[in-house]
mmCIF file of C-alpha atoms in Angstrom:
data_model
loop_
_atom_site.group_PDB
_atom_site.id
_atom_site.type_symbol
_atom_site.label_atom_id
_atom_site.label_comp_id
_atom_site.label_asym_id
_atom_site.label_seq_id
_atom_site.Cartn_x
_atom_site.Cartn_y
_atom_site.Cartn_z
ATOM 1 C CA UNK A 1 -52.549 -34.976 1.657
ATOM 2 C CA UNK A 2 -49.378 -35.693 -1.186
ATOM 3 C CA UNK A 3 -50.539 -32.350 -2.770
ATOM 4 C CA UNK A 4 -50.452 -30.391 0.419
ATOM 5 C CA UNK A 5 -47.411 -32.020 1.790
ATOM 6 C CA UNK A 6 -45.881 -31.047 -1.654
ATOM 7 C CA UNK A 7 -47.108 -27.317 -2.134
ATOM 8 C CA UNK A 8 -45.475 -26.477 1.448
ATOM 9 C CA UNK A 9 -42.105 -28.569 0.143
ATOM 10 C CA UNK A 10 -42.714 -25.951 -2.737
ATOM 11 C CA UNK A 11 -42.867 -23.167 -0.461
ATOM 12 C CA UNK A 12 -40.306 -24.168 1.893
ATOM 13 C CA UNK A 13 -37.757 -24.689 -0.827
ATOM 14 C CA UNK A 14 -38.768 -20.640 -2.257
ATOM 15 C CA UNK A 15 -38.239 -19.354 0.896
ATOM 16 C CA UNK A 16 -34.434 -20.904 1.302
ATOM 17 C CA UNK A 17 -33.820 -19.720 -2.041
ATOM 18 C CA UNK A 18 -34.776 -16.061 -1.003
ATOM 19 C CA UNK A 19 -32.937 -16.383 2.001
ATOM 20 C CA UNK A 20 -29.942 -17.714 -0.058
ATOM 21 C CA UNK A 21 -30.074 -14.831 -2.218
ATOM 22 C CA UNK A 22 -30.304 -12.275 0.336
ATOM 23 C CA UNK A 23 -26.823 -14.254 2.355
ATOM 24 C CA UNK A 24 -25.285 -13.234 -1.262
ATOM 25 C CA UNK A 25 -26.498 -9.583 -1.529
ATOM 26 C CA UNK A 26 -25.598 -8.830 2.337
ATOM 27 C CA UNK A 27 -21.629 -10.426 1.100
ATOM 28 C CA UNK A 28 -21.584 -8.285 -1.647
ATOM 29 C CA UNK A 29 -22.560 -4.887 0.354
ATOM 30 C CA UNK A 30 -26.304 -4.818 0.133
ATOM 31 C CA UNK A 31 -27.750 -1.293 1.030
ATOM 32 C CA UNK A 32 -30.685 -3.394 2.515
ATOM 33 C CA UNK A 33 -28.348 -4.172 5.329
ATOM 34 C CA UNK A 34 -28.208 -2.371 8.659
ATOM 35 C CA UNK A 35 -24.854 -3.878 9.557
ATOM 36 C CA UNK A 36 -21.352 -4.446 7.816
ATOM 37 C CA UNK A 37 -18.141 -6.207 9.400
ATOM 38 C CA UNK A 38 -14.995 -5.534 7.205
ATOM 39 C CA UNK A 39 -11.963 -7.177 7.471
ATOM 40 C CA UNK A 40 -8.597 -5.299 7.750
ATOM 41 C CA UNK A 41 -5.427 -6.832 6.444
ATOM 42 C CA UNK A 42 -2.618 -5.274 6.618
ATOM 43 C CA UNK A 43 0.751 -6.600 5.873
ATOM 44 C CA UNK A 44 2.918 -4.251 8.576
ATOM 45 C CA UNK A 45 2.573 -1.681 11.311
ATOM 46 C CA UNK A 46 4.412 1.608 9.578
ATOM 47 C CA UNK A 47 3.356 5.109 9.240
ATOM 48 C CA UNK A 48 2.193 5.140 5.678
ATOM 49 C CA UNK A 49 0.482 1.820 6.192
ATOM 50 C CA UNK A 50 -1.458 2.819 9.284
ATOM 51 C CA UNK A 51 -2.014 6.132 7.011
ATOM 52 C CA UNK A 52 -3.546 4.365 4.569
ATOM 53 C CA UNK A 53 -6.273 2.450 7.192
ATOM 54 C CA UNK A 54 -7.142 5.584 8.430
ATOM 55 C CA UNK A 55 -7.817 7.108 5.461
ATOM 56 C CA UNK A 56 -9.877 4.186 4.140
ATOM 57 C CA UNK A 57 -12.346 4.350 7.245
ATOM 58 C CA UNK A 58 -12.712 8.258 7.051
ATOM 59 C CA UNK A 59 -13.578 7.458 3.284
ATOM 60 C CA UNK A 60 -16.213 5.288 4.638
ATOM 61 C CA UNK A 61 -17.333 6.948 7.615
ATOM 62 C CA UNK A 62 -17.998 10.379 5.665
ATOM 63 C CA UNK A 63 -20.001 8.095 3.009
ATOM 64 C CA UNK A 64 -22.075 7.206 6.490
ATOM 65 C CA UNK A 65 -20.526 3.529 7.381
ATOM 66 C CA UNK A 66 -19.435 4.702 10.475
ATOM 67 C CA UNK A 67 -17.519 2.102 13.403
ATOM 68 C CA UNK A 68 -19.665 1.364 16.246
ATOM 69 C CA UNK A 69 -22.547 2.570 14.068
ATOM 70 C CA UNK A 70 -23.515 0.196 11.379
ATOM 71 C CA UNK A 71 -19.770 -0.652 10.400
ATOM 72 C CA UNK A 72 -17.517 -3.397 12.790
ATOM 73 C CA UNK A 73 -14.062 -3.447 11.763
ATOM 74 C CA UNK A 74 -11.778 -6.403 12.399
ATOM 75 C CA UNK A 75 -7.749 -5.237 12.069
ATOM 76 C CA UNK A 76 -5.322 -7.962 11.646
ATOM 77 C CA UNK A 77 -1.421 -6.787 11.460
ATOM 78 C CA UNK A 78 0.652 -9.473 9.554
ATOM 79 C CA UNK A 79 3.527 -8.504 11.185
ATOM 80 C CA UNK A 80 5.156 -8.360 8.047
ATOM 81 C CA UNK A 81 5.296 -12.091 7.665
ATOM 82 C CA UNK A 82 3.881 -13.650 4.511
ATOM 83 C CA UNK A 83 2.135 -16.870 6.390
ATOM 84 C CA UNK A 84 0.338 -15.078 8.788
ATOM 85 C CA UNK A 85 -1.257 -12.731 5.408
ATOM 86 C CA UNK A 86 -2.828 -16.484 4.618
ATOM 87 C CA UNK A 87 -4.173 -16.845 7.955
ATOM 88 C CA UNK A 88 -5.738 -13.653 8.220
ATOM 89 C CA UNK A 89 -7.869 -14.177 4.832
ATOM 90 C CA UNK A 90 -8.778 -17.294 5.576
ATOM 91 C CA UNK A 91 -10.562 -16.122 8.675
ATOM 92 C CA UNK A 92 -12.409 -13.111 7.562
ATOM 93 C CA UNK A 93 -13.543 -15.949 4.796
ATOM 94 C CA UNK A 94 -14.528 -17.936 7.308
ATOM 95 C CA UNK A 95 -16.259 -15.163 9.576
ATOM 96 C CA UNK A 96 -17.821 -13.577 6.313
ATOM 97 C CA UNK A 97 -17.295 -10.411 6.629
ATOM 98 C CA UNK A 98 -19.128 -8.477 3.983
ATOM 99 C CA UNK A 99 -15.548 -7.139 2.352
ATOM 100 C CA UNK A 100 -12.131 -7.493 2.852
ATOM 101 C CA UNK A 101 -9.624 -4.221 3.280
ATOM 102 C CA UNK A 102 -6.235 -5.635 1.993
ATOM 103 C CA UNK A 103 -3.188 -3.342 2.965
ATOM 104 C CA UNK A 104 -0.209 -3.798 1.128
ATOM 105 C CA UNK A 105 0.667 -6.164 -1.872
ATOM 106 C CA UNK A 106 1.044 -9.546 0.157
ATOM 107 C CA UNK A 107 -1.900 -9.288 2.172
ATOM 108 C CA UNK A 108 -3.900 -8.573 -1.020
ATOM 109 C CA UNK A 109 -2.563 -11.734 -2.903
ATOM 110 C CA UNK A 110 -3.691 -13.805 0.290
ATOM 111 C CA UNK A 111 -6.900 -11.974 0.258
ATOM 112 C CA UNK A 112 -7.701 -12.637 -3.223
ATOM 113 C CA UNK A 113 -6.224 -16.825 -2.939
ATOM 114 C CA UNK A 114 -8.599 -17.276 -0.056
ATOM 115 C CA UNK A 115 -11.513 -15.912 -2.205
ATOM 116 C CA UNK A 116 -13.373 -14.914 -5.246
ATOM 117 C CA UNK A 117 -16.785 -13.677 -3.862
ATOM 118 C CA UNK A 118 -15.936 -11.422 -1.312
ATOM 119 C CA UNK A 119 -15.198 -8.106 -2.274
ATOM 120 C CA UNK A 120 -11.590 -7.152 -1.967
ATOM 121 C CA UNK A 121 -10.247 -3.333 -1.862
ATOM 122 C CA UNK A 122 -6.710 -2.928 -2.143
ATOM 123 C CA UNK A 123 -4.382 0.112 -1.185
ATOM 124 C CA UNK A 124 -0.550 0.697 -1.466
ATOM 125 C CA UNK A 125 -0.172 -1.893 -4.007
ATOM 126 C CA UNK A 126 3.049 -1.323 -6.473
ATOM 127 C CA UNK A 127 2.014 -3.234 -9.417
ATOM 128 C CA UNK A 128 -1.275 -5.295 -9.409
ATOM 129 C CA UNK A 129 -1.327 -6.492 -12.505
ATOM 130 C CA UNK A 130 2.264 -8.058 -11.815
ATOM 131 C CA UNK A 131 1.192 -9.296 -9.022
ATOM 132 C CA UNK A 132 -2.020 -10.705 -10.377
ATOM 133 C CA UNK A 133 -4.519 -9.083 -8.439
ATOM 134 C CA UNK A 134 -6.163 -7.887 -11.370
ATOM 135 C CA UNK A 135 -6.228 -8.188 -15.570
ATOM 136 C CA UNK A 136 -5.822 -4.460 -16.239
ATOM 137 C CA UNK A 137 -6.227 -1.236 -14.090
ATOM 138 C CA UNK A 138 -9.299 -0.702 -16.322
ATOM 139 C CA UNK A 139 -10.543 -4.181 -15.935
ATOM 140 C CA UNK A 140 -10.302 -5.472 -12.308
ATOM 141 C CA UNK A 141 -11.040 -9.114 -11.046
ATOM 142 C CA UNK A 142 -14.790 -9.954 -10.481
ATOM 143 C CA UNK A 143 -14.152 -9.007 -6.545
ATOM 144 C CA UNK A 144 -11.046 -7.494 -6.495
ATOM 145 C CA UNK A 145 -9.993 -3.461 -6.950
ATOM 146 C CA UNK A 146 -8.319 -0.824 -5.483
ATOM 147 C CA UNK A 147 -5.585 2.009 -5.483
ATOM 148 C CA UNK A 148 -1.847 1.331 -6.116
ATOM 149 C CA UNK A 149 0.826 3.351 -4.829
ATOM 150 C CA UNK A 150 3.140 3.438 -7.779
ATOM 151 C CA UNK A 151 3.212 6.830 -9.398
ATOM 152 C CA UNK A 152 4.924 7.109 -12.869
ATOM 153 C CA UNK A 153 6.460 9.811 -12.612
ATOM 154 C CA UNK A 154 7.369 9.133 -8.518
ATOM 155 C CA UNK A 155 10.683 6.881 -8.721
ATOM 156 C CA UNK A 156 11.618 8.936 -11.626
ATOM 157 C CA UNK A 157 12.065 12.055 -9.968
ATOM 158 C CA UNK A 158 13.624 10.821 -7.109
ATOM 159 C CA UNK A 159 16.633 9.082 -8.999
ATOM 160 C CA UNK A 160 17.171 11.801 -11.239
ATOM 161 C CA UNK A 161 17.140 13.942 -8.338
ATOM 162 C CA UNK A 162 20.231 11.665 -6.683
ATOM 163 C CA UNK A 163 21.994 11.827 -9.208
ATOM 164 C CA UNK A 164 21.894 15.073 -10.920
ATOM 165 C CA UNK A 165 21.495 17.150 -8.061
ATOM 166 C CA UNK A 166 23.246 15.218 -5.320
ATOM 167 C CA UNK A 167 25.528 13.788 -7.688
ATOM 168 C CA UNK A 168 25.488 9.858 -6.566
ATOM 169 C CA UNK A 169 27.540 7.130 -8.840
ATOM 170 C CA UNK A 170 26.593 4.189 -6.640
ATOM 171 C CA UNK A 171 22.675 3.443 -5.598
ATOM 172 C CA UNK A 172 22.752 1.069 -2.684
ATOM 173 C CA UNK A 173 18.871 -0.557 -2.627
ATOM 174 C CA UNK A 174 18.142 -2.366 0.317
ATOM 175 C CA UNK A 175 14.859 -4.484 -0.331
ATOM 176 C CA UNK A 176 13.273 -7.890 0.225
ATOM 177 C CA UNK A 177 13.747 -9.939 -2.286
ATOM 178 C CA UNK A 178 10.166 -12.090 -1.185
ATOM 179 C CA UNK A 179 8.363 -8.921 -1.821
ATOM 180 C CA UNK A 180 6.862 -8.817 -5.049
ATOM 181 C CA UNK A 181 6.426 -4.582 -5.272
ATOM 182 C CA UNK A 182 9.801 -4.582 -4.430
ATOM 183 C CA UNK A 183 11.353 -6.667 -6.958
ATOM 184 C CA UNK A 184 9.346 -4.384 -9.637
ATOM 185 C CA UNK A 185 11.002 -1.083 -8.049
ATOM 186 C CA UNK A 186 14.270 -2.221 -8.000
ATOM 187 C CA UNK A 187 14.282 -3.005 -11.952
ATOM 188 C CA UNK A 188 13.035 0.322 -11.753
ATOM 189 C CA UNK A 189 15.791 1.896 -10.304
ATOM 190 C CA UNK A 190 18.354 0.124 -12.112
ATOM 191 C CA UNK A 191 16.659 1.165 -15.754
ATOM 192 C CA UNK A 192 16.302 5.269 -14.037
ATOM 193 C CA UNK A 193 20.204 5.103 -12.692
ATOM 194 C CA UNK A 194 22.229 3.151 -15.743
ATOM 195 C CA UNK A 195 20.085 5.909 -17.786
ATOM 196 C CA UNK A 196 21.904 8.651 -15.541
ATOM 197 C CA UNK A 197 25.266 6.773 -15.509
ATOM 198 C CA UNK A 198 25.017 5.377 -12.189
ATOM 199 C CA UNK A 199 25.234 1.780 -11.024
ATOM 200 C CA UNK A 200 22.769 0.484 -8.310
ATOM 201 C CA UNK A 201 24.288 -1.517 -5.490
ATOM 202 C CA UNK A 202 21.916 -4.414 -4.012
ATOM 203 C CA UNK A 203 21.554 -4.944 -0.452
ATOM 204 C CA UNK A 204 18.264 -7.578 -0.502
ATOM 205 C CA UNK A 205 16.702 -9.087 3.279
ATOM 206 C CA UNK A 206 14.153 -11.679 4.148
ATOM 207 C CA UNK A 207 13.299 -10.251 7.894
ATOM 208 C CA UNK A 208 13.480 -6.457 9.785
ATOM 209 C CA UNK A 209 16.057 -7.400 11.973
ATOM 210 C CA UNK A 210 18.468 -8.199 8.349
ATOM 211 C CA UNK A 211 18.158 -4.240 8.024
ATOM 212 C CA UNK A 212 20.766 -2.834 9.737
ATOM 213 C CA UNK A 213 23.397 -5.115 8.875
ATOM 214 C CA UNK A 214 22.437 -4.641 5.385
ATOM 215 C CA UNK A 215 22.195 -0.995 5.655
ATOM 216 C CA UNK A 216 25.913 -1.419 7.325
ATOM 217 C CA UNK A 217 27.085 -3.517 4.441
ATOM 218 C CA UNK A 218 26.820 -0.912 1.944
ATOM 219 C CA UNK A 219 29.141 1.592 3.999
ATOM 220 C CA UNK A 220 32.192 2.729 1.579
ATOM 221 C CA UNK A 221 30.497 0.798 -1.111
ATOM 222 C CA UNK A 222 27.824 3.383 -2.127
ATOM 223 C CA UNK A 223 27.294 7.040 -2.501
ATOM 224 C CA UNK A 224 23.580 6.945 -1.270
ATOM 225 C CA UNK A 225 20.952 5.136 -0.254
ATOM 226 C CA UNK A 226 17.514 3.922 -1.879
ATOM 227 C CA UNK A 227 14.684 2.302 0.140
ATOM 228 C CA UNK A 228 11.687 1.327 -2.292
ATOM 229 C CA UNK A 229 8.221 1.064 -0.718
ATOM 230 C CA UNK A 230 9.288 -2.050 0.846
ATOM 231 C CA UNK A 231 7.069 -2.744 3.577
ATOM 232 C CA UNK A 232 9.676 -5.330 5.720
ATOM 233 C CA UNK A 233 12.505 -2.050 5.691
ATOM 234 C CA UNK A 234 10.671 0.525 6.188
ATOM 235 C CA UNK A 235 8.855 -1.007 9.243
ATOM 236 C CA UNK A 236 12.550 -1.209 10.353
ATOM 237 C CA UNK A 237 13.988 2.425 9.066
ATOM 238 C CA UNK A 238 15.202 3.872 11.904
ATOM 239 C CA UNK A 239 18.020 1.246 11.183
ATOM 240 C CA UNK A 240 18.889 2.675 7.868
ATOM 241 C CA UNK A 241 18.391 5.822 8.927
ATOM 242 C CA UNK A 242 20.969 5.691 12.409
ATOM 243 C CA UNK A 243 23.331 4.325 9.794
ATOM 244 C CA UNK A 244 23.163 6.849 7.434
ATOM 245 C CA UNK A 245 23.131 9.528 9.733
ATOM 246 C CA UNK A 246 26.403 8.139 11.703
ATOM 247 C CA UNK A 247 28.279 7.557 7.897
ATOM 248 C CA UNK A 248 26.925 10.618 6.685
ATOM 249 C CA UNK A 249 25.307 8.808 3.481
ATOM 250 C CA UNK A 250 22.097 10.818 2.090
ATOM 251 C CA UNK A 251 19.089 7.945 2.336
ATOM 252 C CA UNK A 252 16.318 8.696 -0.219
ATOM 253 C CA UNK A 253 12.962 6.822 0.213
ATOM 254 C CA UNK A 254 9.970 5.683 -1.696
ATOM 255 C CA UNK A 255 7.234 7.453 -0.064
ATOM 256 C CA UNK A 256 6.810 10.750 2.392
ATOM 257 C CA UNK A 257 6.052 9.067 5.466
ATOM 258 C CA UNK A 258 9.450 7.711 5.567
ATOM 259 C CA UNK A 259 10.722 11.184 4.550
ATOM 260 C CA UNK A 260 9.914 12.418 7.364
ATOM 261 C CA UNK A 261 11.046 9.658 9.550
ATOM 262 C CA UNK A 262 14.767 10.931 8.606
ATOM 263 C CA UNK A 263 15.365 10.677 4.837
ATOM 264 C CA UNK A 264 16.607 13.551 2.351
ATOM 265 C CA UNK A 265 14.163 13.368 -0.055
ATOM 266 C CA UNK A 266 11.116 11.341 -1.399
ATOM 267 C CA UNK A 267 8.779 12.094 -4.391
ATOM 268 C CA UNK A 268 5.499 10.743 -3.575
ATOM 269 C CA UNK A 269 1.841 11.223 -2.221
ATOM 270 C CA UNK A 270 0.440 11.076 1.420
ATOM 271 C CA UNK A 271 -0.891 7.321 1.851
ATOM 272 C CA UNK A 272 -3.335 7.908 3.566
ATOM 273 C CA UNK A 273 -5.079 10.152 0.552
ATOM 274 C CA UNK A 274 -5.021 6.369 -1.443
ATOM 275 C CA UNK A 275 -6.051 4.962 1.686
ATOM 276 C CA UNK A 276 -9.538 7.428 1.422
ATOM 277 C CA UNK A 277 -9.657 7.046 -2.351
ATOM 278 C CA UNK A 278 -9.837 3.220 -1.347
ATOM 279 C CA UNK A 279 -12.533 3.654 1.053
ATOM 280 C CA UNK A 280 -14.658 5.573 -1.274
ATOM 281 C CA UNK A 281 -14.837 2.261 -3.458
ATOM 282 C CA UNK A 282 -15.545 0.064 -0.268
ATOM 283 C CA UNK A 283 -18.594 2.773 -0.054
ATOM 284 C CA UNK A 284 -19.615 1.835 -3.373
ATOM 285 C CA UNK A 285 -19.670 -1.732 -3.185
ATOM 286 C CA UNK A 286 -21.194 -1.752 0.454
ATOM 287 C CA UNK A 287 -24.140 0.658 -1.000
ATOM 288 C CA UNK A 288 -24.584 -1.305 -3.903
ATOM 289 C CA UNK A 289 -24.222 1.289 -5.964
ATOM 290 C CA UNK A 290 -21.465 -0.843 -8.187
ATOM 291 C CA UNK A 291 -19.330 -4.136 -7.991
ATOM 292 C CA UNK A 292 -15.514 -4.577 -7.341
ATOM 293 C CA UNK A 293 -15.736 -5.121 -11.500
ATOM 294 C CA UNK A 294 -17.151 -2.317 -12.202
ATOM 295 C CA UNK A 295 -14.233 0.212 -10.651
ATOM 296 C CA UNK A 296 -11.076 0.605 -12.548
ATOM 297 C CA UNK A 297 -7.879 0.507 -10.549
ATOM 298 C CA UNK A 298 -6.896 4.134 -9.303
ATOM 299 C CA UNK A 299 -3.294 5.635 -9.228
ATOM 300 C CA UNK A 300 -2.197 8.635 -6.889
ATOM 301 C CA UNK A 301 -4.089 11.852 -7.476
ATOM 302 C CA UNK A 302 -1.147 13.512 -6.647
ATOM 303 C CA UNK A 303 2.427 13.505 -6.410
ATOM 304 C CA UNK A 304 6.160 15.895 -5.200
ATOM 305 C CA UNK A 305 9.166 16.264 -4.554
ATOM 306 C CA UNK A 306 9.836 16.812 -0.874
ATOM 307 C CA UNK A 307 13.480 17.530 0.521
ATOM 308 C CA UNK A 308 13.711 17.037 4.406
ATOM 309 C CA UNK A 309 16.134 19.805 5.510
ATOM 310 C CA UNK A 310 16.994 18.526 8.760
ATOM 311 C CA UNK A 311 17.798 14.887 7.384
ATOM 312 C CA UNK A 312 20.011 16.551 4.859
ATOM 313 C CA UNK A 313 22.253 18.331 7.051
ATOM 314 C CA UNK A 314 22.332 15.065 9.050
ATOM 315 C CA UNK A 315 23.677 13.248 6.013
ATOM 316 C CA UNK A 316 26.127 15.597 4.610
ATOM 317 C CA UNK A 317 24.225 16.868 1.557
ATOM 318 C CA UNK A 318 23.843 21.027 1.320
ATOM 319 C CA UNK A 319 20.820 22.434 0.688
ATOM 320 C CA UNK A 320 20.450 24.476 -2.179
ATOM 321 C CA UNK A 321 17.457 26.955 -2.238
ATOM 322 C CA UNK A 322 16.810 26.780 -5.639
ATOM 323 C CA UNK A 323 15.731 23.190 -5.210
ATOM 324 C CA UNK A 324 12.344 25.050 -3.842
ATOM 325 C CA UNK A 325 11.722 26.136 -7.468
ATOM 326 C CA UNK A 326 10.417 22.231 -8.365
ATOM 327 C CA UNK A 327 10.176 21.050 -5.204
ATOM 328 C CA UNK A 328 8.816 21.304 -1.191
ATOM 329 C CA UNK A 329 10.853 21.614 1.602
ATOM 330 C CA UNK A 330 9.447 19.658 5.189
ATOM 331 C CA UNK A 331 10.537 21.051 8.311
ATOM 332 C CA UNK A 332 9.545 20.351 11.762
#
């Protein structure tokens, strides 16, 4: 009776181990499973944002993880407030969802405090390795990749575009200072416009309704505007923009959603194409094809120039045609 009672504790205990193991294959994207939940974070509702979540489910659902198929997707808007960012991770940790979508720089940091075995794709992230999110773009965190939004050449272009061919002095930068992809842009700027002889102006805001006011306090101070790919302003643009447009000050922006929102120009990349390269990681991992490890950070696969016409004649700056030559014009 002692042996038989211990050969089915022997058996009992091999078949929790196999389940065990197959609870850690499903977290990690098993192709053995029939159905995924993914969690997505995302830090604010704004057009390149929301761009970038619909890019990173067509990415999916054309790699056959389809919603209301064999993919459930849980959304979760920060509202651009860094507590709730904690809050959401902890709950997709505690619903285990088999990986986490994380939308913007602060979200991602929460994603990857909260923890260290799910798999975490990132999109529209400005630095990673600043923020910590990973070692190297070529060596990611165990379970933790994903795209940045931060083109080289991007912020470049745009400043030496102020200030050569619009000819502004004084830079005024509204930001948020709590932002971490933010604070990394603005040294950015500074370095591109002392380099050009200009000065850059600081306007810096903890909350969306701070924008207008500091978009007002730069009026007579500045030349033109500069709004990074700060995620707290440019959910709040049309702010910047009303005041620009009523001071006639040219507002440049960090990405072409905004552009288009009312900006002169912006050298950038659609989101939501970073937003599908994203996905086709998540497609990866959930296939089992390869880890979070195992796939190097990805920049932008492309980048331009793009001059909004109508914003410029709104803010006082004259189109010249020859601009076409190295750059796109957007029209309605």
């Amino acid at each position: 009776m002692k042996k038989s009672v211990k050969a089915i504790s022997l058996v009992l205990a091999s078949a929790l181990l196999m389940a065990g193991c197959g609870g850690n294959e499903a977290s990690n994207g098993s192709s053995d499973k029939d159905q995924y939940k993914i969690g997505l974070t995302q830090f604010a509702e704004h057009p390149s944002l929301d761009a970038a979540t619909e890019g990173f489910k067509k990415a999916l659902e054309d790699k056959g993880f389809k919603e209301g198929d064999n993919v459930t997707y849980d959304f979760q808007n920060a509202q651009a407030d860094m507590n709730n960012t904690a809050s959401i991770a902890n709950n997709f940790v505690g619903d285990k969802v088999d990986l986490i979508f994380a939308n913007a720089t602060p979200s991602a940091v929460a994603a990857l405090n909260a923890t260290k075995d799910i798999p975490i794709i990132f999109t529209s992230v400005t630095d990673p390795v600043g923020a910590g999110l990973v070692e190297a773009f070529d060596k990611p965190g165990d379970n933790i990749t994903g795209t940045t939004d931060n083109h080289p050449d991007a912020t470049k272009k745009t400043i030496d575009f102020m200030t050569n061919e619009v000819g502004a002095k004084k830079i005024g930068v509204i930001y948020n200072a709590g932002e971490q992809n933010s604070e990394v842009q603005l040294k950015e700027v500074k370095k591109l416009a002392e380099a050009n002889g200009a000065k850059v102006v600081e306007a810096s805001i903890s909350t969306s309704a701070e924008v207008k006011q500091a978009a007002e306090s730069l009026v007579g101070r500045v030349d033109a505007i500069y709004v990074p790919t700060d995620n707290t302003v440019v959910s709040a643009l049309e702010s910047v923009i009303s005041v620009a447009n009523g001071k006639k000050i040219p507002l440049f922006v960090g990405e072409l959603d905004s552009m288009k929102r009312g900006a002169v120009a912006a050298s950038g990349f659609n989101y939501y194409d970073i937003g599908y390269q994203s996905g086709l990681m998540a497609a990866e991992i959930l296939s089992g094809n390869k880890k979070a490890s195992e796939i190097p950070v990805e920049l932008p696969k492309s980048m331009t120039l793009t001059i909004n016409k109508k914003a410029a004649e709104e803010q006082g700056v004259e189109v010249k045609e020859e601009w076409g030559e190295d750059a796109e014009f957007y029209e309605e």
